[in-house]
mmCIF file of C-alpha atoms in Angstrom:
data_model
loop_
_atom_site.group_PDB
_atom_site.id
_atom_site.type_symbol
_atom_site.label_atom_id
_atom_site.label_comp_id
_atom_site.label_asym_id
_atom_site.label_seq_id
_atom_site.Cartn_x
_atom_site.Cartn_y
_atom_site.Cartn_z
ATOM 1 C CA UNK A 139 -11.376 14.868 -1.137
ATOM 2 C CA UNK A 140 -10.962 18.212 -3.116
ATOM 3 C CA UNK A 141 -7.320 19.375 -3.255
ATOM 4 C CA UNK A 142 -8.411 22.338 -1.955
ATOM 5 C CA UNK A 143 -9.593 20.747 1.198
ATOM 6 C CA UNK A 144 -6.574 19.043 1.593
ATOM 7 C CA UNK A 145 -4.875 22.385 1.450
ATOM 8 C CA UNK A 146 -6.294 23.904 3.910
ATOM 9 C CA UNK A 147 -6.280 20.765 6.378
ATOM 10 C CA UNK A 148 -2.846 20.461 5.833
ATOM 11 C CA UNK A 149 -2.460 24.179 6.585
ATOM 12 C CA UNK A 150 -4.209 23.652 9.886
ATOM 13 C CA UNK A 151 -2.868 20.374 10.870
ATOM 14 C CA UNK A 152 0.878 22.110 10.168
ATOM 15 C CA UNK A 153 -0.257 24.751 12.917
ATOM 16 C CA UNK A 154 -1.336 21.617 15.310
ATOM 17 C CA UNK A 155 -4.433 21.105 14.730
ATOM 18 C CA UNK A 156 -5.240 17.564 15.728
ATOM 19 C CA UNK A 157 -8.875 17.064 14.260
ATOM 20 C CA UNK A 158 -7.758 18.636 10.734
ATOM 21 C CA UNK A 159 -4.517 16.008 11.133
ATOM 22 C CA UNK A 160 -7.055 13.141 11.261
ATOM 23 C CA UNK A 161 -9.436 14.592 8.656
ATOM 24 C CA UNK A 162 -6.497 14.752 6.588
ATOM 25 C CA UNK A 163 -5.294 11.340 7.032
ATOM 26 C CA UNK A 164 -8.263 9.898 6.538
ATOM 27 C CA UNK A 165 -8.948 11.921 3.286
ATOM 28 C CA UNK A 166 -5.898 11.285 1.686
ATOM 29 C CA UNK A 167 -5.356 7.698 2.500
ATOM 30 C CA UNK A 168 -7.318 6.506 -0.684
ATOM 31 C CA UNK A 169 -5.080 8.819 -2.705
ATOM 32 C CA UNK A 170 -1.938 7.724 -1.223
ATOM 33 C CA UNK A 171 -2.739 3.721 -1.513
ATOM 34 C CA UNK A 172 -3.457 4.471 -5.342
ATOM 35 C CA UNK A 173 -0.338 6.061 -5.671
ATOM 36 C CA UNK A 174 1.749 3.383 -3.765
ATOM 37 C CA UNK A 175 0.285 0.626 -5.889
ATOM 38 C CA UNK A 176 2.009 2.727 -8.978
ATOM 39 C CA UNK A 177 5.186 1.549 -7.273
ATOM 40 C CA UNK A 178 4.788 -1.969 -5.702
ATOM 41 C CA UNK A 179 2.713 -4.402 -7.945
ATOM 42 C CA UNK A 180 1.955 -6.555 -4.812
ATOM 43 C CA UNK A 181 -1.194 -4.888 -2.961
ATOM 44 C CA UNK A 182 -0.372 -6.031 0.412
ATOM 45 C CA UNK A 183 3.064 -4.281 0.055
ATOM 46 C CA UNK A 184 1.339 -1.273 -1.218
ATOM 47 C CA UNK A 185 -0.781 -1.003 1.895
ATOM 48 C CA UNK A 186 2.084 -1.477 3.906
ATOM 49 C CA UNK A 187 3.913 1.541 2.095
ATOM 50 C CA UNK A 188 0.623 3.557 2.727
ATOM 51 C CA UNK A 189 0.327 3.047 6.397
ATOM 52 C CA UNK A 190 3.988 4.031 6.468
ATOM 53 C CA UNK A 191 3.149 7.093 4.446
ATOM 54 C CA UNK A 192 0.315 8.322 6.643
ATOM 55 C CA UNK A 193 2.538 7.920 9.891
ATOM 56 C CA UNK A 194 5.351 10.066 8.302
ATOM 57 C CA UNK A 195 2.756 12.352 7.330
ATOM 58 C CA UNK A 196 1.545 12.442 11.026
ATOM 59 C CA UNK A 197 4.807 12.797 12.309
ATOM 60 C CA UNK A 198 6.276 15.528 10.302
ATOM 61 C CA UNK A 199 3.040 17.500 9.253
ATOM 62 C CA UNK A 200 4.465 20.584 11.623
ATOM 63 C CA UNK A 201 7.403 20.493 8.744
ATOM 64 C CA UNK A 202 4.833 21.537 6.063
ATOM 65 C CA UNK A 203 5.455 25.098 5.314
ATOM 66 C CA UNK A 204 3.483 25.984 2.705
ATOM 67 C CA UNK A 205 5.836 27.106 0.087
ATOM 68 C CA UNK A 206 4.896 23.845 -2.293
ATOM 69 C CA UNK A 207 1.419 22.760 -2.452
ATOM 70 C CA UNK A 208 0.528 19.770 0.199
ATOM 71 C CA UNK A 209 0.293 17.418 -2.931
ATOM 72 C CA UNK A 210 3.513 17.794 -4.222
ATOM 73 C CA UNK A 211 4.818 17.600 -0.933
ATOM 74 C CA UNK A 212 2.430 14.507 -0.204
ATOM 75 C CA UNK A 213 3.934 12.835 -3.443
ATOM 76 C CA UNK A 214 7.532 13.453 -2.488
ATOM 77 C CA UNK A 215 6.845 11.077 0.735
ATOM 78 C CA UNK A 216 4.736 8.634 -1.069
ATOM 79 C CA UNK A 217 7.492 8.060 -3.363
ATOM 80 C CA UNK A 218 10.445 7.920 -0.594
ATOM 81 C CA UNK A 219 7.872 5.655 1.578
ATOM 82 C CA UNK A 220 7.174 2.896 -1.292
ATOM 83 C CA UNK A 221 10.800 3.189 -2.565
ATOM 84 C CA UNK A 222 11.736 2.456 1.556
ATOM 85 C CA UNK A 223 9.183 -0.230 1.827
ATOM 86 C CA UNK A 224 10.589 -1.938 -1.515
ATOM 87 C CA UNK A 225 14.154 -1.993 0.224
ATOM 88 C CA UNK A 226 12.672 -3.145 3.233
ATOM 89 C CA UNK A 227 11.144 -5.925 1.781
ATOM 90 C CA UNK A 228 14.569 -6.956 -0.633
ATOM 91 C CA UNK A 229 16.475 -6.949 2.388
ATOM 92 C CA UNK A 230 14.092 -9.371 4.401
ATOM 93 C CA UNK A 231 14.080 -11.539 1.427
ATOM 94 C CA UNK A 232 17.916 -11.743 1.368
ATOM 95 C CA UNK A 233 17.596 -12.161 5.214
ATOM 96 C CA UNK A 234 15.671 -15.831 4.492
ATOM 97 C CA UNK A 235 17.955 -16.589 2.306
ATOM 98 C CA UNK A 236 16.240 -15.602 -0.969
ATOM 99 C CA UNK A 237 18.437 -14.398 -4.112
ATOM 100 C CA UNK A 238 15.734 -12.185 -5.197
ATOM 101 C CA UNK A 239 12.493 -11.174 -3.858
ATOM 102 C CA UNK A 240 9.900 -14.236 -3.455
ATOM 103 C CA UNK A 241 6.953 -13.730 -5.903
ATOM 104 C CA UNK A 242 3.712 -15.636 -5.746
ATOM 105 C CA UNK A 243 2.930 -17.522 -9.006
ATOM 106 C CA UNK A 244 0.296 -15.514 -10.723
ATOM 107 C CA UNK A 245 -1.935 -16.774 -13.246
ATOM 108 C CA UNK A 246 -0.331 -15.211 -16.409
ATOM 109 C CA UNK A 247 -3.983 -14.276 -17.567
ATOM 110 C CA UNK A 248 -4.917 -12.144 -15.213
ATOM 111 C CA UNK A 249 -1.109 -10.184 -14.017
ATOM 112 C CA UNK A 250 -0.049 -7.464 -16.110
ATOM 113 C CA UNK A 251 3.217 -7.527 -17.141
ATOM 114 C CA UNK A 252 3.820 -4.046 -15.441
ATOM 115 C CA UNK A 253 4.421 -6.143 -12.274
ATOM 116 C CA UNK A 254 7.430 -7.146 -13.062
ATOM 117 C CA UNK A 255 8.590 -3.869 -14.940
ATOM 118 C CA UNK A 256 7.717 -2.213 -11.765
ATOM 119 C CA UNK A 257 10.169 -4.157 -9.971
ATOM 120 C CA UNK A 258 12.845 -3.286 -12.589
ATOM 121 C CA UNK A 259 12.161 -0.024 -12.189
ATOM 122 C CA UNK A 260 12.562 0.316 -8.456
ATOM 123 C CA UNK A 261 16.123 -1.729 -9.024
ATOM 124 C CA UNK A 262 16.751 0.777 -11.481
ATOM 125 C CA UNK A 263 15.941 3.995 -9.261
ATOM 126 C CA UNK A 264 18.120 2.075 -6.320
ATOM 127 C CA UNK A 265 20.820 1.635 -8.565
ATOM 128 C CA UNK A 266 20.830 5.027 -10.163
ATOM 129 C CA UNK A 267 20.754 6.675 -6.658
ATOM 130 C CA UNK A 268 23.935 4.977 -5.382
ATOM 131 C CA UNK A 269 25.477 6.579 -8.339
ATOM 132 C CA UNK A 270 23.641 9.886 -9.158
ATOM 133 C CA UNK A 271 21.199 10.441 -6.499
ATOM 134 C CA UNK A 272 20.232 13.532 -7.282
ATOM 135 C CA UNK A 273 18.806 12.596 -10.411
ATOM 136 C CA UNK A 274 16.561 10.152 -8.850
ATOM 137 C CA UNK A 275 13.759 12.670 -7.395
ATOM 138 C CA UNK A 276 13.220 14.640 -10.702
ATOM 139 C CA UNK A 277 12.336 11.599 -12.480
ATOM 140 C CA UNK A 278 10.651 9.945 -9.636
ATOM 141 C CA UNK A 279 8.335 13.020 -9.353
ATOM 142 C CA UNK A 280 7.855 13.484 -13.320
ATOM 143 C CA UNK A 281 7.374 10.026 -14.650
ATOM 144 C CA UNK A 282 5.830 8.258 -11.444
ATOM 145 C CA UNK A 283 3.981 11.146 -9.499
ATOM 146 C CA UNK A 284 3.486 13.395 -12.642
ATOM 147 C CA UNK A 285 3.841 16.829 -11.342
ATOM 148 C CA UNK A 286 4.577 19.390 -13.687
ATOM 149 C CA UNK A 287 8.285 21.068 -14.285
ATOM 150 C CA UNK A 288 7.044 23.914 -12.348
ATOM 151 C CA UNK A 289 6.444 22.220 -9.193
ATOM 152 C CA UNK A 290 9.233 20.025 -9.100
ATOM 153 C CA UNK A 291 11.651 22.590 -9.538
ATOM 154 C CA UNK A 292 9.757 24.502 -6.737
ATOM 155 C CA UNK A 293 9.745 21.452 -4.329
ATOM 156 C CA UNK A 294 13.790 20.823 -5.535
ATOM 157 C CA UNK A 295 14.669 24.493 -5.127
ATOM 158 C CA UNK A 296 16.093 23.965 -8.327
ATOM 159 C CA UNK A 297 15.793 25.749 -11.524
ATOM 160 C CA UNK A 298 13.175 24.571 -14.257
ATOM 161 C CA UNK A 299 16.216 23.763 -16.939
ATOM 162 C CA UNK A 300 18.054 21.599 -14.391
ATOM 163 C CA UNK A 301 14.955 19.813 -13.708
ATOM 164 C CA UNK A 302 14.505 18.894 -17.231
ATOM 165 C CA UNK A 303 18.178 18.014 -17.867
ATOM 166 C CA UNK A 304 18.046 15.809 -14.514
ATOM 167 C CA UNK A 305 15.062 14.096 -15.748
ATOM 168 C CA UNK A 306 16.677 13.347 -19.364
ATOM 169 C CA UNK A 307 19.966 12.090 -17.597
ATOM 170 C CA UNK A 308 18.176 9.988 -15.222
ATOM 171 C CA UNK A 309 16.231 8.362 -18.251
ATOM 172 C CA UNK A 310 19.023 7.670 -20.068
ATOM 173 C CA UNK A 311 20.777 5.930 -17.224
ATOM 174 C CA UNK A 312 17.445 4.035 -16.414
ATOM 175 C CA UNK A 313 17.225 2.994 -19.774
ATOM 176 C CA UNK A 314 20.569 1.647 -19.691
ATOM 177 C CA UNK A 315 20.084 -0.750 -16.519
ATOM 178 C CA UNK A 316 16.625 -2.041 -17.729
ATOM 179 C CA UNK A 317 18.257 -2.960 -21.507
ATOM 180 C CA UNK A 318 21.644 -4.334 -19.645
ATOM 181 C CA UNK A 319 19.160 -6.232 -17.300
ATOM 182 C CA UNK A 320 20.419 -4.937 -14.439
#
């Protein structure tokens, strides 16, 4: 689905058009799943996050005011939903007595090292959120969702220079966490 079609369906859905909402959800599902997969290395976890994101879109579409593009609004929901799914999975693992989240043994010949680094990044973002929460959203929107600085500034309601500064600070802090092995 093209972005302009999404924008129109989002506008109609925000105004209460249920048919537009259904079409929007069906149209964005593949994109949402791909984006959730950027955060979560396990396909089943990405699917769970995708379902949660689609539910959040359906519940909150009336709050979409069109001040930013729908895709920007969606990126924020995807980032938050994926990170929330990761926190839930970590909590479940802890409740079941695991020191860390259980990971299926994978064949090293077919598994990318990126999967492990994504989990490390999510842990680092969680740690950063605990100490400097205002730095997390700009970095996630830029480095994971790949939005440009202007879109991030518009969405967050802060100057573009502040966005760049926060991203720089976040990257430095996350780099320290990753180098220290969390």
